């Protein structure tokens, strides 16, 4: 079945540690996105990529980094510079971001700080 | 800049009641797309509907209906005869130009048996 796979489902970070959230899609989509969800805050865009080897900052990129070396993969690293990383992280993708195509979402990763 | 406002943070209804979730959007673009997504307790977002700015026809899908009014920049969502399985967080979202999807803060709907 085609879809988006996020792993792990739950992740714990220690003080000063970098952690990486995985996002893989087999939908052959060009564009991929990372959103952060906090209670009562809706979804806020962290980073997005419309093509391999290119990505742009979203509204809350500070403390995060991404790479897009392969079309199917868009990992998100939460660095030690992100002082409040506890949140639910959602990865999404779509084939053509310029014609309002709907986003397909993964099942999310819950990140907590130890 | 694009913006989506969902003024209702939480709504509780008794099963079989009708409920309307409000969504107001802002954009300067004439071509744009509006969406509704459902987020059940499992966390994954489920796509419900997509509407482009040139199509103001209302849509009905089973117990779900959507009212798109450009004059008031609103795209409201009504659930008729609500069921417990409708309990979720519902997000309205907007995309226009080359900007990625912008979400409202969501409305948490609780349907009580």
GROMACS .gro file of C-alpha atoms in nm:
model
  227
    1UNK     CA    1   0.000   0.000   0.000
    2UNK     CA    2   0.123   0.348  -0.083
    3UNK     CA    3   0.163   0.593   0.197
    4UNK     CA    4   0.383   0.784   0.436
    5UNK     CA    5   0.572   0.611   0.714
    6UNK     CA    6   0.696   0.799   1.016
    7UNK     CA    7   0.921   0.647   1.278
    8UNK     CA    8   0.949   0.610   1.563
    9UNK     CA    9   0.599   0.660   1.698
   10UNK     CA   10   0.739   0.780   2.033
   11UNK     CA   11   1.078   0.940   2.092
   12UNK     CA   12   1.248   1.073   2.402
   13UNK     CA   13   1.521   1.332   2.400
   14UNK     CA   14   1.774   1.405   2.671
   15UNK     CA   15   1.904   1.752   2.746
   16UNK     CA   16   2.152   1.869   2.480
   17UNK     CA   17   2.084   1.577   2.249
   18UNK     CA   18   2.001   1.587   1.880
   19UNK     CA   19   1.735   1.346   1.761
   20UNK     CA   20   1.618   1.258   1.411
   21UNK     CA   21   1.263   1.180   1.305
   22UNK     CA   22   1.222   0.964   0.999
   23UNK     CA   23   0.971   1.021   0.717
   24UNK     CA   24   0.952   0.796   0.412
   25UNK     CA   25   0.694   0.803   0.131
   26UNK     CA   26   0.633   0.564  -0.158
   27UNK     CA   27   0.377   0.783  -0.333
   28UNK     CA   28   0.634   0.927  -0.577
   29UNK     CA   29   0.550   1.273  -0.449
   30UNK     CA   30   0.780   1.566  -0.523
   31UNK     CA   31   0.690   1.777  -0.221
   32UNK     CA   32   0.731   1.687   0.145
   33UNK     CA   33   0.656   1.882   0.462
   34UNK     CA   34   0.713   1.880   0.837
   35UNK     CA   35   0.454   2.023   1.074
   36UNK     CA   36   0.463   2.061   1.449
   37UNK     CA   37   0.146   2.028   1.656
   38UNK     CA   38   0.109   2.165   2.008
   39UNK     CA   39  -0.216   2.144   2.204
   40UNK     CA   40  -0.446   2.427   2.100
   41UNK     CA   41  -0.197   2.560   1.845
   42UNK     CA   42  -0.296   2.377   1.532
   43UNK     CA   43  -0.026   2.269   1.287
   44UNK     CA   44   0.271   2.494   1.224
   45UNK     CA   45   0.510   2.447   0.932
   46UNK     CA   46   0.873   2.373   1.018
   47UNK     CA   47   1.035   2.297   0.680
   48UNK     CA   48   0.923   2.190   0.335
   49UNK     CA   49   1.085   2.060   0.021
   50UNK     CA   50   0.941   2.079  -0.328
   51UNK     CA   51   1.222   1.892  -0.500
   52UNK     CA   52   1.519   1.674  -0.417
   53UNK     CA   53   1.823   1.860  -0.279
   54UNK     CA   54   1.620   2.172  -0.207
   55UNK     CA   55   1.419   2.283   0.096
   56UNK     CA   56   1.277   2.599   0.252
   57UNK     CA   57   1.217   2.718   0.605
   58UNK     CA   58   0.865   2.735   0.734
   59UNK     CA   59   0.728   2.950   1.012
   60UNK     CA   60   0.915   2.784   1.301
   61UNK     CA   61   1.241   2.648   1.156
   62UNK     CA   62   1.471   2.760   1.438
   63UNK     CA   63   1.626   2.464   1.619
   64UNK     CA   64   1.546   2.220   1.340
   65UNK     CA   65   1.730   2.093   1.033
   66UNK     CA   66   1.631   1.875   0.736
   67UNK     CA   67   1.780   1.707   0.432
   68UNK     CA   68   1.628   1.585   0.105
   69UNK     CA   69   1.886   1.361  -0.058
   70UNK     CA   70   1.628   1.120  -0.194
   71UNK     CA   71   1.280   1.183  -0.329
   72UNK     CA   72   1.120   0.939  -0.089
   73UNK     CA   73   1.290   1.055   0.232
   74UNK     CA   74   1.273   1.379   0.433
   75UNK     CA   75   1.424   1.333   0.781
   76UNK     CA   76   1.388   1.603   1.045
   77UNK     CA   77   1.656   1.663   1.308
   78UNK     CA   78   1.557   1.834   1.630
   79UNK     CA   79   1.876   1.996   1.755
   80UNK     CA   80   1.977   2.096   2.106
   81UNK     CA   81   1.903   2.455   2.003
   82UNK     CA   82   1.531   2.376   2.010
   83UNK     CA   83   1.455   2.453   2.374
   84UNK     CA   84   1.097   2.332   2.378
   85UNK     CA   85   1.085   2.026   2.151
   86UNK     CA   86   0.801   1.840   2.320
   87UNK     CA   87   0.528   1.817   2.055
   88UNK     CA   88   0.360   1.592   1.801
   89UNK     CA   89   0.539   1.598   1.465
   90UNK     CA   90   0.360   1.524   1.139
   91UNK     CA   91   0.516   1.460   0.802
   92UNK     CA   92   0.316   1.511   0.482
   93UNK     CA   93   0.360   1.498   0.108
   94UNK     CA   94   0.187   1.585  -0.219
   95UNK     CA   95   0.262   1.548  -0.584
   96UNK     CA   96   0.211   1.902  -0.708
   97UNK     CA   97   0.219   2.177  -0.448
   98UNK     CA   98   0.132   2.450  -0.698
   99UNK     CA   99  -0.223   2.345  -0.785
  100UNK     CA  100  -0.365   2.298  -0.440
  101UNK     CA  101  -0.322   1.923  -0.431
  102UNK     CA  102  -0.421   1.771  -0.098
  103UNK     CA  103  -0.160   1.663   0.153
  104UNK     CA  104  -0.116   1.303   0.259
  105UNK     CA  105  -0.006   1.264   0.620
  106UNK     CA  106   0.191   1.013   0.819
  107UNK     CA  107   0.077   0.887   1.158
  108UNK     CA  108   0.307   1.120   1.349
  109UNK     CA  109   0.588   1.104   1.605
  110UNK     CA  110   0.539   1.217   1.966
  111UNK     CA  111   0.863   1.368   2.095
  112UNK     CA  112   0.911   1.420   2.467
  113UNK     CA  113   1.199   1.556   2.672
  114UNK     CA  114   1.340   1.345   2.957
  115UNK     CA  115  -0.047   3.669   0.415
  116UNK     CA  116  -0.274   3.371   0.439
  117UNK     CA  117  -0.464   3.306   0.760
  118UNK     CA  118  -0.729   3.064   0.879
  119UNK     CA  119  -0.941   3.126   1.187
  120UNK     CA  120  -1.141   2.860   1.366
  121UNK     CA  121  -1.302   3.052   1.648
  122UNK     CA  122  -1.453   2.748   1.819
  123UNK     CA  123  -1.189   2.577   2.029
  124UNK     CA  124  -1.410   2.300   2.165
  125UNK     CA  125  -1.769   2.191   2.100
  126UNK     CA  126  -1.971   1.926   2.280
  127UNK     CA  127  -2.295   1.788   2.144
  128UNK     CA  128  -2.522   1.500   2.226
  129UNK     CA  129  -2.542   1.220   1.974
  130UNK     CA  130  -2.785   1.283   1.685
  131UNK     CA  131  -2.757   1.660   1.715
  132UNK     CA  132  -2.641   1.864   1.417
  133UNK     CA  133  -2.323   2.066   1.460
  134UNK     CA  134  -2.152   2.332   1.249
  135UNK     CA  135  -1.780   2.404   1.264
  136UNK     CA  136  -1.686   2.752   1.152
  137UNK     CA  137  -1.390   2.850   0.936
  138UNK     CA  138  -1.295   3.201   0.821
  139UNK     CA  139  -1.000   3.257   0.592
  140UNK     CA  140  -0.790   3.546   0.464
  141UNK     CA  141  -0.595   3.567   0.141
  142UNK     CA  142  -0.525   3.827  -0.126
  143UNK     CA  143  -0.500   3.569  -0.401
  144UNK     CA  144  -0.793   3.512  -0.634
  145UNK     CA  145  -0.699   3.148  -0.683
  146UNK     CA  146  -0.686   2.944  -0.367
  147UNK     CA  147  -0.792   2.611  -0.222
  148UNK     CA  148  -0.967   2.530   0.102
  149UNK     CA  149  -0.956   2.202   0.291
  150UNK     CA  150  -1.102   2.025   0.590
  151UNK     CA  151  -0.913   1.751   0.771
  152UNK     CA  152  -1.020   1.526   1.059
  153UNK     CA  153  -0.775   1.416   1.329
  154UNK     CA  154  -0.908   1.122   1.533
  155UNK     CA  155  -0.739   1.020   1.859
  156UNK     CA  156  -0.490   0.808   1.664
  157UNK     CA  157  -0.329   1.131   1.543
  158UNK     CA  158  -0.319   1.086   1.168
  159UNK     CA  159  -0.494   1.356   0.965
  160UNK     CA  160  -0.771   1.233   0.739
  161UNK     CA  161  -0.862   1.438   0.431
  162UNK     CA  162  -1.232   1.530   0.408
  163UNK     CA  163  -1.274   1.784   0.128
  164UNK     CA  164  -1.093   2.023  -0.106
  165UNK     CA  165  -1.262   2.322  -0.265
  166UNK     CA  166  -1.115   2.572  -0.511
  167UNK     CA  167  -1.199   2.941  -0.506
  168UNK     CA  168  -1.392   2.928  -0.833
  169UNK     CA  169  -1.640   2.668  -0.716
  170UNK     CA  170  -1.887   2.804  -0.463
  171UNK     CA  171  -2.124   2.513  -0.488
  172UNK     CA  172  -2.206   2.362  -0.156
  173UNK     CA  173  -2.123   1.997  -0.119
  174UNK     CA  174  -2.287   1.712   0.066
  175UNK     CA  175  -2.130   1.377   0.140
  176UNK     CA  176  -2.348   1.156   0.353
  177UNK     CA  177  -2.391   1.328   0.691
  178UNK     CA  178  -2.126   1.588   0.604
  179UNK     CA  179  -2.191   1.914   0.421
  180UNK     CA  180  -1.985   2.219   0.346
  181UNK     CA  181  -2.096   2.579   0.289
  182UNK     CA  182  -1.846   2.793   0.097
  183UNK     CA  183  -1.925   3.166   0.085
  184UNK     CA  184  -1.667   3.396  -0.074
  185UNK     CA  185  -1.865   3.705   0.029
  186UNK     CA  186  -1.793   3.629   0.395
  187UNK     CA  187  -1.466   3.436   0.339
  188UNK     CA  188  -1.609   3.138   0.516
  189UNK     CA  189  -1.600   2.764   0.459
  190UNK     CA  190  -1.818   2.607   0.728
  191UNK     CA  191  -1.860   2.236   0.791
  192UNK     CA  192  -2.181   2.078   0.918
  193UNK     CA  193  -2.226   1.728   1.055
  194UNK     CA  194  -2.586   1.613   1.056
  195UNK     CA  195  -2.707   1.362   1.314
  196UNK     CA  196  -2.368   1.345   1.484
  197UNK     CA  197  -2.228   1.013   1.606
  198UNK     CA  198  -1.971   0.926   1.870
  199UNK     CA  199  -1.728   0.829   1.592
  200UNK     CA  200  -1.732   1.192   1.478
  201UNK     CA  201  -1.543   1.290   1.794
  202UNK     CA  202  -1.211   1.432   1.674
  203UNK     CA  203  -1.022   1.751   1.611
  204UNK     CA  204  -1.119   1.914   1.283
  205UNK     CA  205  -0.886   2.145   1.093
  206UNK     CA  206  -0.966   2.394   0.822
  207UNK     CA  207  -0.676   2.486   0.593
  208UNK     CA  208  -0.589   2.716   0.304
  209UNK     CA  209  -0.332   2.712   0.026
  210UNK     CA  210  -0.271   2.982  -0.235
  211UNK     CA  211   0.015   3.089  -0.456
  212UNK     CA  212   0.334   2.899  -0.384
  213UNK     CA  213   0.289   2.888  -0.010
  214UNK     CA  214   0.233   2.558   0.169
  215UNK     CA  215  -0.089   2.469   0.342
  216UNK     CA  216  -0.181   2.699   0.633
  217UNK     CA  217  -0.396   2.547   0.908
  218UNK     CA  218  -0.637   2.691   1.156
  219UNK     CA  219  -0.592   2.599   1.521
  220UNK     CA  220  -0.858   2.332   1.502
  221UNK     CA  221  -1.191   2.263   1.672
  222UNK     CA  222  -1.219   1.971   1.911
  223UNK     CA  223  -1.560   1.806   1.872
  224UNK     CA  224  -1.691   1.574   2.142
  225UNK     CA  225  -2.005   1.378   2.067
  226UNK     CA  226  -2.162   1.233   2.379
  227UNK     CA  227  -2.373   0.920   2.367
   0.00000   0.00000   0.00000
